[in-house]
Coordinates of C-alpha atoms and ligand atoms in Angstrom, one line a residue:
M1 CA 148.3 37.6 58.3
A2 CA 150.4 36.7 61.7
Q3 CA 148.9 35.1 64.0
P4 CA 149.2 36.6 68.1
L5 CA 151.2 34.6 70.4
P6 CA 149.5 32.9 73.0
V7 CA 149.3 35.7 76.2
Q8 CA 151.6 33.1 77.8
A9 CA 154.6 33.3 75.1
Q10 CA 154.0 37.1 74.9
R11 CA 155.2 37.3 78.8
G12 CA 158.2 34.3 78.5
R13 CA 158.1 30.8 80.0
D14 CA 155.2 30.3 83.2
L15 CA 158.2 29.7 86.1
K16 CA 154.9 28.8 88.6
P17 CA 155.3 24.9 88.3
L18 CA 159.3 24.6 89.1
W19 CA 158.7 27.6 92.1
L20 CA 155.5 25.0 93.4
L21 CA 157.8 22.3 93.0
A22 CA 160.9 24.0 94.8
S23 CA 158.8 24.8 97.7
I24 CA 157.1 21.5 98.2
L25 CA 160.4 19.8 97.8
G26 CA 161.9 22.3 99.9
I27 CA 159.9 21.9 103.1
T28 CA 160.0 18.8 102.3
L29 CA 163.4 18.8 103.2
L30 CA 163.2 21.0 106.2
H31 CA 160.9 17.7 107.9
Y32 CA 163.9 15.3 107.0
N33 CA 167.2 17.3 108.1
T34 CA 165.4 18.0 111.7
S35 CA 165.6 15.2 114.6
T36 CA 161.6 13.6 115.4
H37 CA 162.5 14.8 118.6
Y38 CA 161.4 18.6 117.9
L39 CA 157.5 17.4 116.9
L40 CA 156.8 21.6 117.7
L41 CA 158.7 22.3 114.3
H42 CA 157.5 19.3 112.5
E43 CA 154.6 20.3 113.1
I44 CA 154.4 23.8 111.9
Y45 CA 156.8 22.7 109.0
Q46 CA 153.4 20.0 108.2
R47 CA 151.9 22.8 107.9
L48 CA 153.7 25.1 105.5
Y49 CA 152.7 22.2 103.0
Y50 CA 149.4 24.4 102.8
I51 CA 150.7 27.7 101.4
P52 CA 152.4 25.2 97.9
I53 CA 149.4 24.0 97.8
I54 CA 146.3 26.7 98.1
Y55 CA 149.4 28.7 95.5
A56 CA 148.8 25.8 93.3
A57 CA 144.7 25.3 93.7
Y58 CA 145.0 29.1 93.0
S59 CA 146.8 29.2 89.8
Y60 CA 145.7 26.2 88.3
G61 CA 142.8 24.8 89.5
L62 CA 141.1 21.9 90.8
R63 CA 143.9 20.2 89.1
G64 CA 146.8 22.2 90.2
G65 CA 145.9 21.9 94.1
L66 CA 145.2 18.3 93.3
A67 CA 148.2 18.0 92.1
A68 CA 150.5 19.9 94.6
A69 CA 148.2 17.6 97.7
V70 CA 149.4 14.6 96.3
L71 CA 152.4 15.6 95.7
S72 CA 153.4 17.1 99.2
T73 CA 152.0 13.4 101.1
L74 CA 153.7 11.5 98.6
I75 CA 156.8 13.0 99.8
Y76 CA 155.4 13.3 103.1
L77 CA 154.4 10.0 103.8
P78 CA 158.0 8.1 103.9
H79 CA 159.0 10.5 106.4
L80 CA 156.3 9.5 109.0
A81 CA 157.7 6.2 109.1
Q82 CA 160.4 7.9 111.3
H83 CA 157.7 8.8 113.3
A84 CA 156.1 5.6 114.0
D85 CA 157.1 4.8 117.4
N86 CA 155.2 8.2 118.3
R87 CA 151.8 6.6 117.1
V88 CA 149.6 9.1 118.3
Y89 CA 151.4 12.2 116.7
A90 CA 152.4 9.6 113.3
I91 CA 147.7 8.9 113.4
N92 CA 147.4 13.2 113.6
Q93 CA 150.1 13.8 111.1
Y94 CA 147.9 11.0 108.6
A95 CA 144.8 12.7 109.3
E96 CA 146.8 15.9 108.2
T97 CA 147.5 14.6 105.2
V98 CA 144.0 14.6 104.1
L99 CA 143.1 18.0 105.0
F100 CA 145.8 18.8 102.1
F101 CA 143.7 17.3 99.7
V102 CA 140.7 19.1 101.2
V103 CA 141.8 22.3 101.0
G104 CA 143.4 21.0 97.3
V105 CA 140.5 20.7 96.3
V106 CA 138.1 23.4 98.0
T107 CA 140.6 25.8 96.6
G108 CA 140.7 24.8 92.9
L109 CA 137.0 24.2 92.6
L110 CA 136.5 28.1 93.7
A111 CA 139.6 29.3 91.7
G112 CA 138.4 27.4 88.5
K113 CA 134.4 29.1 88.8
E114 CA 136.3 32.4 89.9
Q115 CA 138.5 31.8 86.5
R116 CA 135.8 30.5 84.6
E117 CA 133.5 34.0 84.9
R118 CA 136.5 36.2 84.4
R119 CA 137.2 34.6 81.1
R120 CA 133.6 34.6 80.5
Y121 CA 133.5 38.7 81.0
E122 CA 136.3 39.1 79.4
Q123 CA 134.1 37.3 76.5
T124 CA 131.3 39.3 76.9
A125 CA 133.0 42.8 77.3
A126 CA 134.7 41.8 74.4
E127 CA 131.7 40.8 71.9
L128 CA 130.4 44.1 73.1
Q129 CA 133.6 45.9 71.9
S130 CA 132.9 43.8 68.7
A131 CA 129.3 45.4 68.5
Y132 CA 130.6 48.6 69.0
D133 CA 132.5 48.7 66.9
E134 CA 130.4 47.4 63.4
L135 CA 127.9 50.2 65.6
R136 CA 130.2 52.5 64.8
S137 CA 131.0 51.2 61.2
T138 CA 127.4 51.1 60.0
V139 CA 126.5 54.7 61.5
D140 CA 129.9 55.6 59.6
Q141 CA 128.3 54.1 56.5
L142 CA 125.0 55.9 56.5
L143 CA 126.4 58.7 57.0
L144 CA 129.1 58.5 53.9
A145 CA 125.5 56.9 51.9
D146 CA 124.2 60.2 53.5
R147 CA 126.3 62.8 51.8
H148 CA 127.0 60.8 48.7
A149 CA 122.4 60.8 48.3
S150 CA 122.7 65.4 49.1
L151 CA 126.0 65.3 47.0
G152 CA 124.2 63.3 44.4
Q153 CA 120.8 65.4 43.9
M154 CA 122.6 68.6 44.3
S155 CA 125.5 67.7 41.0
A156 CA 123.0 66.1 38.6
A157 CA 121.0 69.3 38.6
I158 CA 124.4 71.0 38.0
V159 CA 125.9 68.8 35.8
H160 CA 123.1 69.1 32.8
E161 CA 123.5 72.1 32.8
I162 CA 127.1 72.9 32.4
R163 CA 127.3 69.5 29.5
N164 CA 125.0 71.2 27.4
P165 CA 127.5 74.4 27.0
L166 CA 130.7 73.1 26.4
G167 CA 129.5 70.6 23.3
A168 CA 128.8 74.1 22.5
I169 CA 131.8 75.5 23.6
R170 CA 133.8 72.2 21.7
G171 CA 131.9 71.8 18.4
A172 CA 132.8 76.4 18.0
A173 CA 136.5 75.4 18.8
E174 CA 136.7 72.3 16.2
A175 CA 134.9 75.1 13.7
L176 CA 138.0 77.8 14.1
E177 CA 140.2 75.2 13.6
S178 CA 139.3 74.4 10.4
I179 CA 139.5 78.5 9.9
V180 CA 143.1 78.7 12.0
P181 CA 146.1 77.4 10.2
H182 CA 147.8 75.0 12.1
E183 CA 150.9 76.6 12.1
H184 CA 149.1 80.2 13.0
E185 CA 150.5 81.5 16.5
K186 CA 147.5 81.8 17.8
A187 CA 146.1 78.0 16.4
E188 CA 147.8 76.2 19.9
F189 CA 144.7 78.8 22.1
L190 CA 142.4 76.5 20.6
T191 CA 144.2 72.8 21.6
I192 CA 144.5 74.1 24.7
I193 CA 140.5 75.3 24.9
K194 CA 139.2 71.8 23.1
Q195 CA 141.9 69.7 25.9
E196 CA 140.4 71.7 29.2
V197 CA 136.6 71.2 27.5
E198 CA 137.9 67.9 27.7
R199 CA 139.0 67.7 30.6
L200 CA 135.8 70.1 32.2
N201 CA 133.4 67.2 29.6
G202 CA 135.3 64.4 31.9
L203 CA 135.1 66.0 35.3
V204 CA 131.1 66.6 34.9
T205 CA 131.0 62.8 34.0
D206 CA 132.8 62.0 37.1
F207 CA 130.3 63.6 39.0
L208 CA 126.9 62.5 37.0
N209 CA 128.8 58.4 37.7
F210 CA 128.8 59.5 40.9
A211 CA 125.5 61.6 41.4
R212 CA 123.3 58.9 39.4
P213 CA 125.4 55.7 39.2
R214 CA 123.1 53.4 37.1
L215 CA 122.0 50.2 38.6
P216 CA 124.7 47.4 37.7
E217 CA 123.7 45.2 35.1
L218 CA 125.7 41.7 36.7
L219 CA 126.4 39.9 34.3
P220 CA 129.5 36.4 34.6
T221 CA 132.4 37.8 33.9
P222 CA 136.6 36.0 34.2
P223 CA 138.1 38.4 36.3
H224 CA 141.0 38.2 34.6
E225 CA 138.6 39.7 31.5
I226 CA 138.6 43.1 33.4
I227 CA 142.0 43.1 34.6
D228 CA 143.3 42.6 30.2
A229 CA 140.9 45.7 29.7
V230 CA 141.6 48.2 32.1
V231 CA 145.9 47.0 31.7
K232 CA 145.3 47.8 28.1
L233 CA 143.7 50.7 29.1
A234 CA 146.2 52.0 31.1
K235 CA 149.1 50.8 29.7
K236 CA 150.1 54.1 27.9
Q237 CA 150.4 56.8 30.9
A238 CA 151.9 53.6 32.5
E239 CA 154.8 53.6 30.1
Q240 CA 155.1 57.3 30.4
A241 CA 155.5 57.2 34.2
Q242 CA 158.4 54.6 34.0
V243 CA 155.9 52.5 35.5
K244 CA 155.8 48.8 35.9
I245 CA 152.8 47.2 35.3
I246 CA 152.9 43.3 36.8
T247 CA 148.8 41.6 37.1
E248 CA 148.1 38.3 39.5
V249 CA 145.5 36.4 38.9
A250 CA 145.1 33.1 40.4
E251 CA 143.5 30.4 37.7
A252 CA 140.9 28.5 37.9
L253 CA 139.1 31.4 39.6
P254 CA 135.7 31.1 38.9
F255 CA 133.2 33.6 36.4
V256 CA 132.1 36.7 38.7
R257 CA 128.8 38.6 38.3
L258 CA 129.0 42.0 37.7
D259 CA 128.9 44.7 35.9
A260 CA 132.3 45.1 33.8
E261 CA 131.9 48.1 32.5
Q262 CA 131.0 49.3 36.4
M263 CA 134.4 47.4 37.6
K264 CA 136.4 48.4 35.4
Q265 CA 135.7 52.0 36.0
V266 CA 136.2 51.0 39.6
L267 CA 140.0 49.4 38.8
L268 CA 141.1 52.4 36.3
N269 CA 140.3 55.2 39.2
L270 CA 142.3 53.1 41.2
I271 CA 145.3 52.5 38.5
L272 CA 145.2 56.1 37.8
N273 CA 145.8 57.3 41.4
A274 CA 148.4 54.9 41.5
I275 CA 150.7 56.3 38.9
E276 CA 149.9 59.4 39.9
A277 CA 151.4 58.7 43.8
M278 CA 154.9 57.3 41.9
P279 CA 156.1 60.0 39.4
D280 CA 159.7 58.6 39.4
G281 CA 158.2 55.4 38.6
G282 CA 158.0 52.2 40.2
Q283 CA 155.9 49.2 40.1
L284 CA 151.6 48.6 40.5
M285 CA 150.6 44.6 40.7
I286 CA 147.0 44.0 40.1
S287 CA 146.3 41.0 41.6
A288 CA 142.9 38.4 41.8
R289 CA 142.7 35.6 43.5
Q290 CA 139.6 33.3 45.0
R291 CA 138.6 33.0 49.5
E292 CA 136.6 30.6 50.6
Q293 CA 133.3 32.8 49.1
V294 CA 134.9 36.5 47.8
L295 CA 137.2 37.6 45.1
R296 CA 139.1 39.9 46.3
L297 CA 141.0 42.4 43.4
A298 CA 144.2 44.7 45.2
V299 CA 145.8 47.8 43.5
R300 CA 149.3 47.7 45.3
D301 CA 151.6 50.0 45.0
T302 CA 155.2 51.3 45.6
G303 CA 154.8 55.0 45.6
K304 CA 154.4 57.4 48.4
G305 CA 152.0 55.7 50.4
I306 CA 148.1 57.2 51.4
D307 CA 148.5 60.7 53.2
P308 CA 147.8 60.2 56.7
T309 CA 145.3 63.9 56.3
V310 CA 142.9 61.6 54.2
R311 CA 143.3 58.4 54.9
E312 CA 140.4 58.4 57.6
K313 CA 137.6 59.8 54.9
L314 CA 139.1 58.7 51.5
F315 CA 136.2 57.5 50.2
S316 CA 134.2 60.3 51.0
P317 CA 134.0 62.6 47.7
F318 CA 135.8 65.3 47.2
V319 CA 138.4 64.6 49.3
T320 CA 141.9 65.0 47.2
T321 CA 145.7 65.7 47.8
K322 CA 145.9 66.5 44.2
T323 CA 146.3 70.2 43.2
R324 CA 143.6 68.7 40.3
G325 CA 142.2 66.4 40.7
T326 CA 138.2 66.6 41.8
G327 CA 138.6 63.9 44.9
L328 CA 135.4 61.8 43.1
G329 CA 137.6 58.1 41.9
L330 CA 137.9 56.5 45.1
A331 CA 134.2 58.0 46.1
I332 CA 132.6 56.0 42.8
A333 CA 135.3 53.4 43.5
H334 CA 132.9 52.7 46.9
R335 CA 129.5 53.1 45.9
L336 CA 130.2 51.5 42.5
V337 CA 131.8 48.4 45.0
T338 CA 129.2 48.5 47.7
Q339 CA 126.1 48.3 44.8
H340 CA 127.9 45.2 43.5
G341 CA 127.4 44.4 47.3
G342 CA 130.8 44.6 47.6
Q343 CA 133.7 46.3 49.7
I344 CA 136.6 48.2 49.1
E345 CA 139.2 49.5 51.6
A346 CA 143.1 50.9 52.2
I347 CA 145.6 48.7 53.4
A348 CA 148.4 50.5 54.5
G349 CA 151.0 48.6 52.0
E350 CA 154.4 46.8 53.1
D351 CA 156.7 48.4 51.4
G352 CA 155.1 52.4 52.6
G353 CA 153.3 52.1 49.2
A354 CA 148.9 52.1 49.2
L355 CA 147.0 49.6 48.3
I356 CA 143.5 49.0 48.1
E357 CA 141.3 45.6 48.7
I358 CA 138.3 44.7 46.8
R359 CA 136.0 42.3 47.9
L360 CA 133.7 41.0 46.0
P361 CA 130.9 38.3 47.3
L362 CA 131.0 35.1 44.5
N363 CA 127.2 33.2 46.0
R364 CA 125.1 35.7 45.0
Ligands
ATP1 N1 147.8 54.9 45.2 C1 147.4 55.9 46.3 N2 148.8 55.8 46.7 C2 148.3 57.4 47.4 N3 147.6 58.3 48.1 C3 146.5 57.8 46.9 C4 146.2 56.3 46.3 N4 144.8 56.7 46.1 C5 144.4 57.3 46.5 N5 145.4 58.6 47.1 C6 144.9 59.5 47.8 O1 143.5 59.6 48.1 C7 142.5 60.7 47.6 C8 141.5 60.8 46.9 O2 141.6 59.9 45.9 P1 140.4 59.9 44.7 O3 140.8 58.8 43.5 O4 139.0 60.1 45.5 O5 140.4 61.3 44.4 P2 141.8 62.1 43.4 O6 142.6 61.2 42.9 O7 142.8 62.5 44.3 O8 141.0 63.2 41.8 P3 140.3 62.3 41.0 O9 139.4 62.8 41.1 O10 141.1 63.1 40.0 O11 140.2 61.0 41.1 C9 144.3 61.1 46.1 O12 143.6 62.9 46.6 C10 145.7 60.6 47.2 O13 146.0 62.0 48.3
MG2 MG1 141.9 60.1 41.4

C-alpha cells in the first residue's frame, strides 16, 4: 500500500527558514547602510532582530530560537565594531545581544512544550478514534452474530420439514421417468421437476449449513490442495461463462490447520459469485500468500464490482441482488471463516471488479 506523504511534503516545501534568513539579513543590511551617527535608528533596527528570533523559536522550538539568536549575533557583531568609539553605546548593544539568546531560549522552550502537548493531544485523539472504530466493529459483529443465531434456530426447524417431502418428490419423479418414455411430449416436465427439486435441495442445504454449521475439524493442509480442488469443481461453470481462472499460489507456503471441506465451500462460494458477476466473461484470480503469521487467500474478478447497495451488509444473510439468489453464500463464508479464527473482507478491486480476501491465522 502506498505510504501517505509526510504532512510537510503534502503542503509543499517549508519556506519559513528562507524568510527568517532573509529578514535577519535585511535587518543587518539596514545597520550597515545607516550612518553610525543615527544611534536611535540603530537601536530600533537592533530590536527588529527579536521578530525573527521569536518567530524561529515559536516555529522550531529551542533549536530554532538558538539558531536565529546565534545568526543574528554573529552577523551583527562586526557592525558593533563601527561603534567602538562610543564605548557606552557599544557595551549596551553587546549586552542586548545576550538578550537575543535569553528570548530565543525562553520562547523556544515554551513553544517546544506547547508543541509536545499538542502532539500528545493529537495522539490521544487518534487513539480514541481507533478505540471507537474498534468498538463499533465489535458491536456490528455482535449484532451480526445475534442475527445469525436467531436465524439459525428458525431455519434449522424449517429445513427439516422441507427436506423430507423434497426427497419424496424426487423419488416420485424418478419413478415416473421409468414409466413415461423419453420421447413423450410431457417428459421434459419431469426434468424440470428434478432440476427444481435439486435447486431447492441445494438451497435448504445452504440453510442448514448456515443454521447449524458443524465445528471445523482442523487438520494441517497445504493451501494449494484446496485451491486446486475448487478450481476443478468450478472449471466447467467458468468455461461456460468464458471466465479464465488464474491461480497464484506462493511457493513454500506452510501447512495450515483448517477444515478442508469447509474452506473449499467458502472458496467455492466466492468463485461462483465471481463467475456470476462476469456474465460476458472475464478473469478470475485466486491467490494464496503468507504475510507474517497470516495466510491470505484472495479471489479477485474483473466483473462489475460489488453493488453499493449491498456493500455495507455483504456478509449478512439474505442480502442479494440476484433474482434467484438466496444471499446466503457470503453469510456462510463469513461464518465458516470466523469459526477458523480468521477474517473475510471485501476490498474494492483496482479494475472495478470485486476482491474478497480471507485471512487465516497460521499460529493457532
Ligand atoms: N464477486 C462479486 N462481484 C459482484 N458482486 C458480488 C460478488 N460477490 C458477491 N456479490 C454481491 O453480494 C451479494 C451477496 O452474495 P452472496 O453470495 O451472499 O449471495 P448470492 O450470490 O446473491 O446468493 P447465493 O446464496 O446463491 O450465493 C450478491 O447478490 C452480489 O450482489
Ligand atoms: Mg453467492
